[in-house]
Coordinates of C-alpha atoms and ligand atoms in Angstrom, one line a residue:
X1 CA 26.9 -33.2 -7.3
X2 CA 25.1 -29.9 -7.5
X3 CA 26.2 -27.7 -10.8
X4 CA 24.5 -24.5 -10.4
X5 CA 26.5 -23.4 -13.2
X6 CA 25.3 -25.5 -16.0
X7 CA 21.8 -25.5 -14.1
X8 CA 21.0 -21.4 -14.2
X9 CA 20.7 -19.7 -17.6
X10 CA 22.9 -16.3 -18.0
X11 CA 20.4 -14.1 -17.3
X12 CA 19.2 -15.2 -14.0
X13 CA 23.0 -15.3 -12.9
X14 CA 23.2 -11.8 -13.5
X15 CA 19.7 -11.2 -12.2
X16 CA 20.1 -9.0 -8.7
X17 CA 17.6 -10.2 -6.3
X18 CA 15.1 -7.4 -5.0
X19 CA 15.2 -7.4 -1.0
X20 CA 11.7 -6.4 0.3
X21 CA 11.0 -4.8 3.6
X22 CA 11.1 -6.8 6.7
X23 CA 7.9 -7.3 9.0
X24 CA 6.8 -4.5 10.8
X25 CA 7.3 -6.2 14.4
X26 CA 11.1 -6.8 13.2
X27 CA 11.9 -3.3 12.1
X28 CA 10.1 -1.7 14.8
X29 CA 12.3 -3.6 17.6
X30 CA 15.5 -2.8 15.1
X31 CA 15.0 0.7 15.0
X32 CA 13.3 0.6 18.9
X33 CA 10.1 2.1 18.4
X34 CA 6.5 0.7 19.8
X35 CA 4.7 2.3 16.2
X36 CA 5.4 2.7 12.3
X37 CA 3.4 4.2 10.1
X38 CA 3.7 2.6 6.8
X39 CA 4.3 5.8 4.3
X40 CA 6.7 3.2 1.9
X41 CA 4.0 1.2 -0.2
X42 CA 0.9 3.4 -1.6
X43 CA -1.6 1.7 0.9
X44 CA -4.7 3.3 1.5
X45 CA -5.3 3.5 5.5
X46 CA -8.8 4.0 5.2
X47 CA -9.6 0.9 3.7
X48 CA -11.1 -1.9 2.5
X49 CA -14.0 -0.3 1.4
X50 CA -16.7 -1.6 4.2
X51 CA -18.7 -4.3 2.2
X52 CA -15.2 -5.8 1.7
X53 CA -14.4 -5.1 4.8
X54 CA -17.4 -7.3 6.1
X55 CA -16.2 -10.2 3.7
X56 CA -13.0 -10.3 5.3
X57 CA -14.4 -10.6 9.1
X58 CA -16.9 -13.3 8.1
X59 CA -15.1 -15.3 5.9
X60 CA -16.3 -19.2 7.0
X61 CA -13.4 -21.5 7.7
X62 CA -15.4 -24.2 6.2
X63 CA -14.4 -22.2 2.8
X64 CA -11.0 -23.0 3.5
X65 CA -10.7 -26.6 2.1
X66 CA -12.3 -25.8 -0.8
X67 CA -10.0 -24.3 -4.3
X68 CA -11.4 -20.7 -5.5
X69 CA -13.1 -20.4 -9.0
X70 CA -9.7 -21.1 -11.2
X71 CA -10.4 -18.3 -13.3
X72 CA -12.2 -15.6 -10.9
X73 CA -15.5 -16.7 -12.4
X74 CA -18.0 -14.4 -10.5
X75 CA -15.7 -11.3 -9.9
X76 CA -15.3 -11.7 -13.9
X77 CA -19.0 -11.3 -14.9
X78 CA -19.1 -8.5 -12.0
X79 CA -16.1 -6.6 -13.8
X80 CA -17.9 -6.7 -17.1
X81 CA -21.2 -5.3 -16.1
X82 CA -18.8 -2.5 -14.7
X83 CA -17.0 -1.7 -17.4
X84 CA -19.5 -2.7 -20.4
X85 CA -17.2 -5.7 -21.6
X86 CA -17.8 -9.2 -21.7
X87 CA -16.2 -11.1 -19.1
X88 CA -13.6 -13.1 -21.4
X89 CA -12.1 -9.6 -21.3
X90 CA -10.7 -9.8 -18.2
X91 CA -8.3 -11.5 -16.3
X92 CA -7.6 -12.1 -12.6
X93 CA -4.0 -12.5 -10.9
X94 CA -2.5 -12.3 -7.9
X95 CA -2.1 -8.7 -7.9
X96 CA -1.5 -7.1 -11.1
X97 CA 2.3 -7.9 -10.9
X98 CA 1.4 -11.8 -11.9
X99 CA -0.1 -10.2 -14.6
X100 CA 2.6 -8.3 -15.6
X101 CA 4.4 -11.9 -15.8
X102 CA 1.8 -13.5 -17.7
X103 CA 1.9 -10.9 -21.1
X104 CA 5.5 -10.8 -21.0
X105 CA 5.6 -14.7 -21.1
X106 CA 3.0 -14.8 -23.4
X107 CA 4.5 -12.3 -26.1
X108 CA 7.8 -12.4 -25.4
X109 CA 10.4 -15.5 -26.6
X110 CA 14.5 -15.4 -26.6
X111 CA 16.1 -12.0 -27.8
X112 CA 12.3 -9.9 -27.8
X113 CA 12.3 -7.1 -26.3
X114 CA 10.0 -4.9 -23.5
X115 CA 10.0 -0.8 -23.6
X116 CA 9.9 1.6 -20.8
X117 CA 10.5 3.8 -18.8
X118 CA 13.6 4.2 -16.7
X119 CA 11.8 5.8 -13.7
X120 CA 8.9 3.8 -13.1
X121 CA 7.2 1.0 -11.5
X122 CA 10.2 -1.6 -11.6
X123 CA 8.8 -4.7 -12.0
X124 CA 8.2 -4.7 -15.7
X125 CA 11.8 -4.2 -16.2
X126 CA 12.7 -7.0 -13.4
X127 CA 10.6 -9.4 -15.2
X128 CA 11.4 -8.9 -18.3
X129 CA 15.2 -9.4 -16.8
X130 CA 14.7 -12.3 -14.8
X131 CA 13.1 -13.7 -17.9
X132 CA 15.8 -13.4 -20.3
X133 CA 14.1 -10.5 -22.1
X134 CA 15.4 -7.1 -22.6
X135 CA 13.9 -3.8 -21.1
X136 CA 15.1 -0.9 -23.1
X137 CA 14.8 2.1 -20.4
X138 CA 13.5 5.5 -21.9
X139 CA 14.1 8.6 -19.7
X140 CA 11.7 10.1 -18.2
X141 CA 11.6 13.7 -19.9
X142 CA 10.2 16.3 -16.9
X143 CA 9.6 13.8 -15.1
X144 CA 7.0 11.9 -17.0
X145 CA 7.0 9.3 -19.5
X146 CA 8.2 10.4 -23.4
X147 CA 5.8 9.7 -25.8
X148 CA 8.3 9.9 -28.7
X149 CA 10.9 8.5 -27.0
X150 CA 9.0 5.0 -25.9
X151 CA 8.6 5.0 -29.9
X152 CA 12.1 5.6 -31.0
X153 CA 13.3 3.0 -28.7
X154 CA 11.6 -0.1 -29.6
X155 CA 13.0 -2.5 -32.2
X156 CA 12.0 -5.2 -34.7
X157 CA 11.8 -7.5 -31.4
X158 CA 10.3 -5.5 -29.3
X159 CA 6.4 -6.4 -28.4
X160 CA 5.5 -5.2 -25.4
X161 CA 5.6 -1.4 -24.2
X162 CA 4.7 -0.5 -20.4
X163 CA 3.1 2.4 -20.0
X164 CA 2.2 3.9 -16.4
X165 CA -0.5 6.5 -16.4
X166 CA 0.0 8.2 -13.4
X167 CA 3.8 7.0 -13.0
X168 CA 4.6 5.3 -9.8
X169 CA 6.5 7.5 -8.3
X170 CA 6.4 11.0 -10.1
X171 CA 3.0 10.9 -10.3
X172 CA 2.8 12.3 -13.7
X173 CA 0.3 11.6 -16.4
X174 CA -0.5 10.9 -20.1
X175 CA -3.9 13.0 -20.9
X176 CA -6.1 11.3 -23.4
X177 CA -4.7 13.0 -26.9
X178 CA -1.4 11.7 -25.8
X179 CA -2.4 8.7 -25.2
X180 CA -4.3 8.8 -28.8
X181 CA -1.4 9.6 -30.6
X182 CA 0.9 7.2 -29.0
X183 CA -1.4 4.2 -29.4
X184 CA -2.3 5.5 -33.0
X185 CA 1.5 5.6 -33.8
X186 CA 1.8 1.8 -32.3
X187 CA -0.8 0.9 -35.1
X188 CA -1.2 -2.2 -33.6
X189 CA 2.3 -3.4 -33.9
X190 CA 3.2 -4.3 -30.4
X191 CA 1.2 -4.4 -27.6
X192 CA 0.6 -1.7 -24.8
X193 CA 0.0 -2.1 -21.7
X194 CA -1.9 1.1 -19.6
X195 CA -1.0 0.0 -16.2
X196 CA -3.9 2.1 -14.3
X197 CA -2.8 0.9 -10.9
X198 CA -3.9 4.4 -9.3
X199 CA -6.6 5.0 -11.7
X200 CA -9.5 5.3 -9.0
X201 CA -7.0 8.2 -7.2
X202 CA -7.1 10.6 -10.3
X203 CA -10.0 13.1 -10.6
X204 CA -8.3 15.6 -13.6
X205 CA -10.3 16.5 -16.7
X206 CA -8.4 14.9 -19.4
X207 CA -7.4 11.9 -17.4
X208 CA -7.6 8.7 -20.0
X209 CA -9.7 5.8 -19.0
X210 CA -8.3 3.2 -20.4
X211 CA -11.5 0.7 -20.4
X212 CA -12.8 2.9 -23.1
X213 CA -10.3 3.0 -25.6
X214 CA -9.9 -0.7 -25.5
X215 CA -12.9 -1.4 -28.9
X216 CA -10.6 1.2 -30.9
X217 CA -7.2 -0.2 -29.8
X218 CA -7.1 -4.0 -29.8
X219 CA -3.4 -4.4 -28.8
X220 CA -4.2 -2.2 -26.2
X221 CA -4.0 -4.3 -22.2
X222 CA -5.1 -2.3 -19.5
X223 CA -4.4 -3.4 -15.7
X224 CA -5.7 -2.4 -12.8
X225 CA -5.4 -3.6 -8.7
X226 CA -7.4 -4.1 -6.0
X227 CA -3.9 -3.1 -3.6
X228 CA -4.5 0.6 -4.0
X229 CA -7.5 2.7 -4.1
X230 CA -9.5 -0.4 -2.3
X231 CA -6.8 -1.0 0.2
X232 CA -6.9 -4.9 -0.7
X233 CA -2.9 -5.3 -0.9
X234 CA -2.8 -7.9 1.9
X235 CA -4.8 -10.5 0.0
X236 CA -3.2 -9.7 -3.4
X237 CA -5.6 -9.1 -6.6
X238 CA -5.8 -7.6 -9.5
X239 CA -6.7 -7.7 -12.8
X240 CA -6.9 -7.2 -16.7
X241 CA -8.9 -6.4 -19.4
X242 CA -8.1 -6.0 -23.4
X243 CA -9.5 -7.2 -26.5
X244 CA -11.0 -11.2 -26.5
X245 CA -8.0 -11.9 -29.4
X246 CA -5.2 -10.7 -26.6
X247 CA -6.6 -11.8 -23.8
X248 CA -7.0 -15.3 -25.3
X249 CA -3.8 -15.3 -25.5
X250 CA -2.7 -13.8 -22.5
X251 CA -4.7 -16.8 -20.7
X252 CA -2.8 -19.8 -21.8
X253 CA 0.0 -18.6 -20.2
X254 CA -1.5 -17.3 -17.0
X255 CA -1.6 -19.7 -13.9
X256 CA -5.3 -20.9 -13.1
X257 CA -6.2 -20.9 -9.5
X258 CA -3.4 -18.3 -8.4
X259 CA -6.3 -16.4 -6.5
X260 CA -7.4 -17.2 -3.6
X261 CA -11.5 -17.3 -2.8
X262 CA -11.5 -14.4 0.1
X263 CA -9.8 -11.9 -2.8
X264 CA -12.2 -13.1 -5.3
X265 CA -15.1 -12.0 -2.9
X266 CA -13.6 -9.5 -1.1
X267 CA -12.8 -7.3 -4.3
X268 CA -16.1 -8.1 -5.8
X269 CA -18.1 -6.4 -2.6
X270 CA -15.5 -3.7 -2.7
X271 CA -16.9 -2.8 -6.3
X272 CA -20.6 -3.0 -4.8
X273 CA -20.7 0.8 -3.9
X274 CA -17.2 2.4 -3.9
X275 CA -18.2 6.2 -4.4
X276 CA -18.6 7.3 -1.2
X277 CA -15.3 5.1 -0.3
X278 CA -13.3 6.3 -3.1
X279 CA -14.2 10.4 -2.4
X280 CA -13.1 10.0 1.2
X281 CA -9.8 8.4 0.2
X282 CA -9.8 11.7 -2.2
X283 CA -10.2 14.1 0.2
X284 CA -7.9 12.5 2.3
X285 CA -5.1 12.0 -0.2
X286 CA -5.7 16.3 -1.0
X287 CA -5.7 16.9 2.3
X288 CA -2.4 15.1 2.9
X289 CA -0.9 16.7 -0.3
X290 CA -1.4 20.5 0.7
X291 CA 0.3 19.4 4.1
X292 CA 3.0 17.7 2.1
X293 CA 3.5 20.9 0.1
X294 CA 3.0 23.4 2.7
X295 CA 6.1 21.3 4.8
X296 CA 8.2 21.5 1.4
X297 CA 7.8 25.2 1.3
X298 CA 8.8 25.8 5.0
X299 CA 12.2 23.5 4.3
X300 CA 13.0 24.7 1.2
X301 CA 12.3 21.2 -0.3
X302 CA 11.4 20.7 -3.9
X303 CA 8.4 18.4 -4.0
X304 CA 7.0 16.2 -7.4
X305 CA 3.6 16.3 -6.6
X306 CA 1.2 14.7 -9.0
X307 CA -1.7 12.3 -9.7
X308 CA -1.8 8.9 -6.9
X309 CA -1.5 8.9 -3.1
X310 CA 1.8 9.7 -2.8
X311 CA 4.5 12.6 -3.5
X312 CA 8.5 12.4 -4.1
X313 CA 10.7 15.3 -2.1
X314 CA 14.4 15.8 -2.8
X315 CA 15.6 15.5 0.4
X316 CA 19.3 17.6 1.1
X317 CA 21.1 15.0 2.4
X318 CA 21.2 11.0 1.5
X319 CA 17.4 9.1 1.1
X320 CA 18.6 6.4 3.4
X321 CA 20.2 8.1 6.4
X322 CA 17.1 9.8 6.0
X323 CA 15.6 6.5 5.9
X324 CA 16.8 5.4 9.1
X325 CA 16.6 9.0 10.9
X326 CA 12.6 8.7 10.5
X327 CA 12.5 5.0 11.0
X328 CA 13.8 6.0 14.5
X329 CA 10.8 8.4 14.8
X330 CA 8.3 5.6 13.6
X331 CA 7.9 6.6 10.1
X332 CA 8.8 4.5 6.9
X333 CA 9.0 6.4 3.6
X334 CA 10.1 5.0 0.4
X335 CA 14.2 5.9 -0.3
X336 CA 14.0 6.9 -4.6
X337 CA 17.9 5.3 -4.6
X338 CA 16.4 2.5 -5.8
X339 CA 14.3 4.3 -8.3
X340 CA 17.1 5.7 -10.1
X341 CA 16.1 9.2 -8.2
X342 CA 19.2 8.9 -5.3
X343 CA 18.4 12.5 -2.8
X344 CA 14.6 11.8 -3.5
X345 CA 11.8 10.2 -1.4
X346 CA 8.5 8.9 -2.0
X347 CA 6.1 9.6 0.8
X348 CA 2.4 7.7 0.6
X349 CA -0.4 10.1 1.7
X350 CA -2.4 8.7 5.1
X351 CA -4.8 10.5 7.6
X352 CA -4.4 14.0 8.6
X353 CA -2.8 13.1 11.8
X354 CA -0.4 11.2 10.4
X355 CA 0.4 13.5 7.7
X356 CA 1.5 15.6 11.1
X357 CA 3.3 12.9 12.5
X358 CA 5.7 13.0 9.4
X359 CA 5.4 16.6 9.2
X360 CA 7.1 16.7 12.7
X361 CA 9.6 14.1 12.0
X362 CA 10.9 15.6 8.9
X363 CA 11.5 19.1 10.8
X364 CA 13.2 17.5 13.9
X365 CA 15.4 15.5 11.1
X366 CA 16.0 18.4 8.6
X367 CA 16.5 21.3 10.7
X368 CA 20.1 22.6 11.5
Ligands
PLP401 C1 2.2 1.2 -10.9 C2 2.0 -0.1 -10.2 N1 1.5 -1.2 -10.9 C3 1.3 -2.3 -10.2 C4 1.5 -2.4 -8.8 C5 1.4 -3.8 -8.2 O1 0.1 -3.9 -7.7 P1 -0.4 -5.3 -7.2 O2 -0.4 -5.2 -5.7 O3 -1.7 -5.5 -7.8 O4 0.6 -6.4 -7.7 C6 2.0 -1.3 -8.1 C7 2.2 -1.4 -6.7 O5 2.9 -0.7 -6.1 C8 2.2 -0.1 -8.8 O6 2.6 1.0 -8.2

């Protein structure tokens, strides 16, 4: 007979399962409307890039059969004439959350321990969780990740401490003599991962790049994703890069063949010439952020508006009524309950006439 309770370890028990969104087509006849626009997940509606874009319509069935490179062979060697590394550097998962799985499972054993923040990107701590490894949560301090507090709160056990530069969702940032002095403070003890998941979004003097610290800072792991700035989220890819010794490591516990041929092509033609892609998606995300503000200051809203495509508003009554008040108008947003920011929304930045759409909605919703 089935015992689940001698099958499942403690921690997975206790373990509360995230609930993602349902499909578009289900929500849109739940809430009766014939459109959403997706403001809830940081995609980028301009994209993919239009050499990737040209992968993706011609990708030959006859491919289909056939596994991918189990290690992202090509895409590596592309990454590392990018970045100036060698291509044992990097390494490719199914979006950079697999990735997040592979360093905690290769660092991490019973009673270790992961830092960071309480107010971030959740997924570091659910994995951690899910894996029987402690997060220890450090506050944000003005809304941004503490330096000194991310030190303080790391143990004998702990190896691993998360770092998002900008934050998903306050959009706040480490500049590089922050990042400097934290990393020089970690003398190599434990390692830090830079998750750079919006890196191609920031254009701020001072803004770290992570790829070139990595020479000076060998425990140093830098992620990035293909989901974001090159609008690739659908077919799921991203990556890593860090020193050879760390990444060797990283590997062994990293499954081969997780992905699949069209995102190994598709993200390597998105690379081919992404300026003039990337400062459209700028303008566009500026654009949408002086709307943003311009709405908060007619309602009186407080806004957290920083680096990435997307802002936070406190919102004067409850995230998800006002969840399900703009669902009925055809726009999703992000509710910050979740977050640990209850009263707050995160709204991702689209096109101009979107940006409206929302604009309008939020009025109709919020005004006596
Ligand atoms: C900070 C951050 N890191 C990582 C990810 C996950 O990206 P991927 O789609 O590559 O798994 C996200 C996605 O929302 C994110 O916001």
């Amino acid at each position: 007979m089935l015992n689940l309770e001698r099958l499942v370890p403690a921690h997975v028990w206790r373990f509360e399962v995230y609930t993602p969104s349902r499909p578009d087509q289900e929500l849109m006849r739940l809430f009766r409307v014939d459109h959403l626009h997706r403001l809830n997940n940081n995609e980028n509606p301009l994209g993919p890039p239009p050499e990737a874009a040209r992968i993706v319509q011609g990708f030959p069935p006859r491919l289909a059969p056939i596994y991918p490179s189990g290690d992202a062979y090509a895409l590596r060697q592309i990454l590392a004439g990018r970045f100036g590394k060698s291509p044992d550097q990097f390494l490719v998962g199914n979006g950079s959350c697999e990735l997040i799985t592979s360093v905690i499972k290769a660092f991490c054993a019973e009673g270790d321990t992961i830092v960071t923040a309480d107010r971030t990107f959740a997924v570091y701590e659910w994995v951690a969780e899910f894996s029987g490894i402690a997060a220890r949560l450090v506050p944000l301090m003005d809304f941004g990740f503490d330096p000194k507090g991310m030190l303080a709160a790391g143990d004998e056990r702990t190896k691993i401490l998360f770092v998002c530069n900008p934050n998903n969702p306050t959009g706040t940032w480490w500049d590089t003599g922050t990042l400097r002095r934290f990393l020089d403070a970690v003398n190599g003890r434990r390692i830090v991962v830079l998750d750079e998941a919006y890196f191609e979004y920031v254009d701020q003097p001072g803004f770290p790049n992570g790829m070139d610290l990595l020479d000076e800072y060998p425990n140093l792991v830098v992620f990035r994703t293909f989901s974001k700035m090159y609008a690739l989220a659908a077919l799921r890819i991203g990556y890593l890069c860090g020193s050879p010794a760390v990444v060797d490591i990283v590997r062994r516990t990293h499954v081969v063949y997780s992905v699949n041929s069209l995102a190994q092509q598709a993200a390597a033609a998105a690379l081919e010439n992404d300026g003039p892609f990337i400062a459209r998606t700028r303008a566009m995300v500026a654009a949408g952020k002086d709307r943003i503000k311009a709405l908060c200051t007619e309602l009186n809203l407080p806004c957290q508006c920083g680096e990435g495509n997307f802002v936070m508003i406190r919102v004067p009554v409850a995230d998800t009524l006002l969840y399900r008040k703009l669902m009925a108008k055809g726009v999703m947003i992000r509710t910050m309950t979740g977050f640990r920011f209850p009263g707050w929304i995160r709204v991702s930045i689209a096109q101009e006439e979107v940006m409206e759409v929302f604009c309008g909605a939020m009025r109709d919703v919020l005004r006596p």
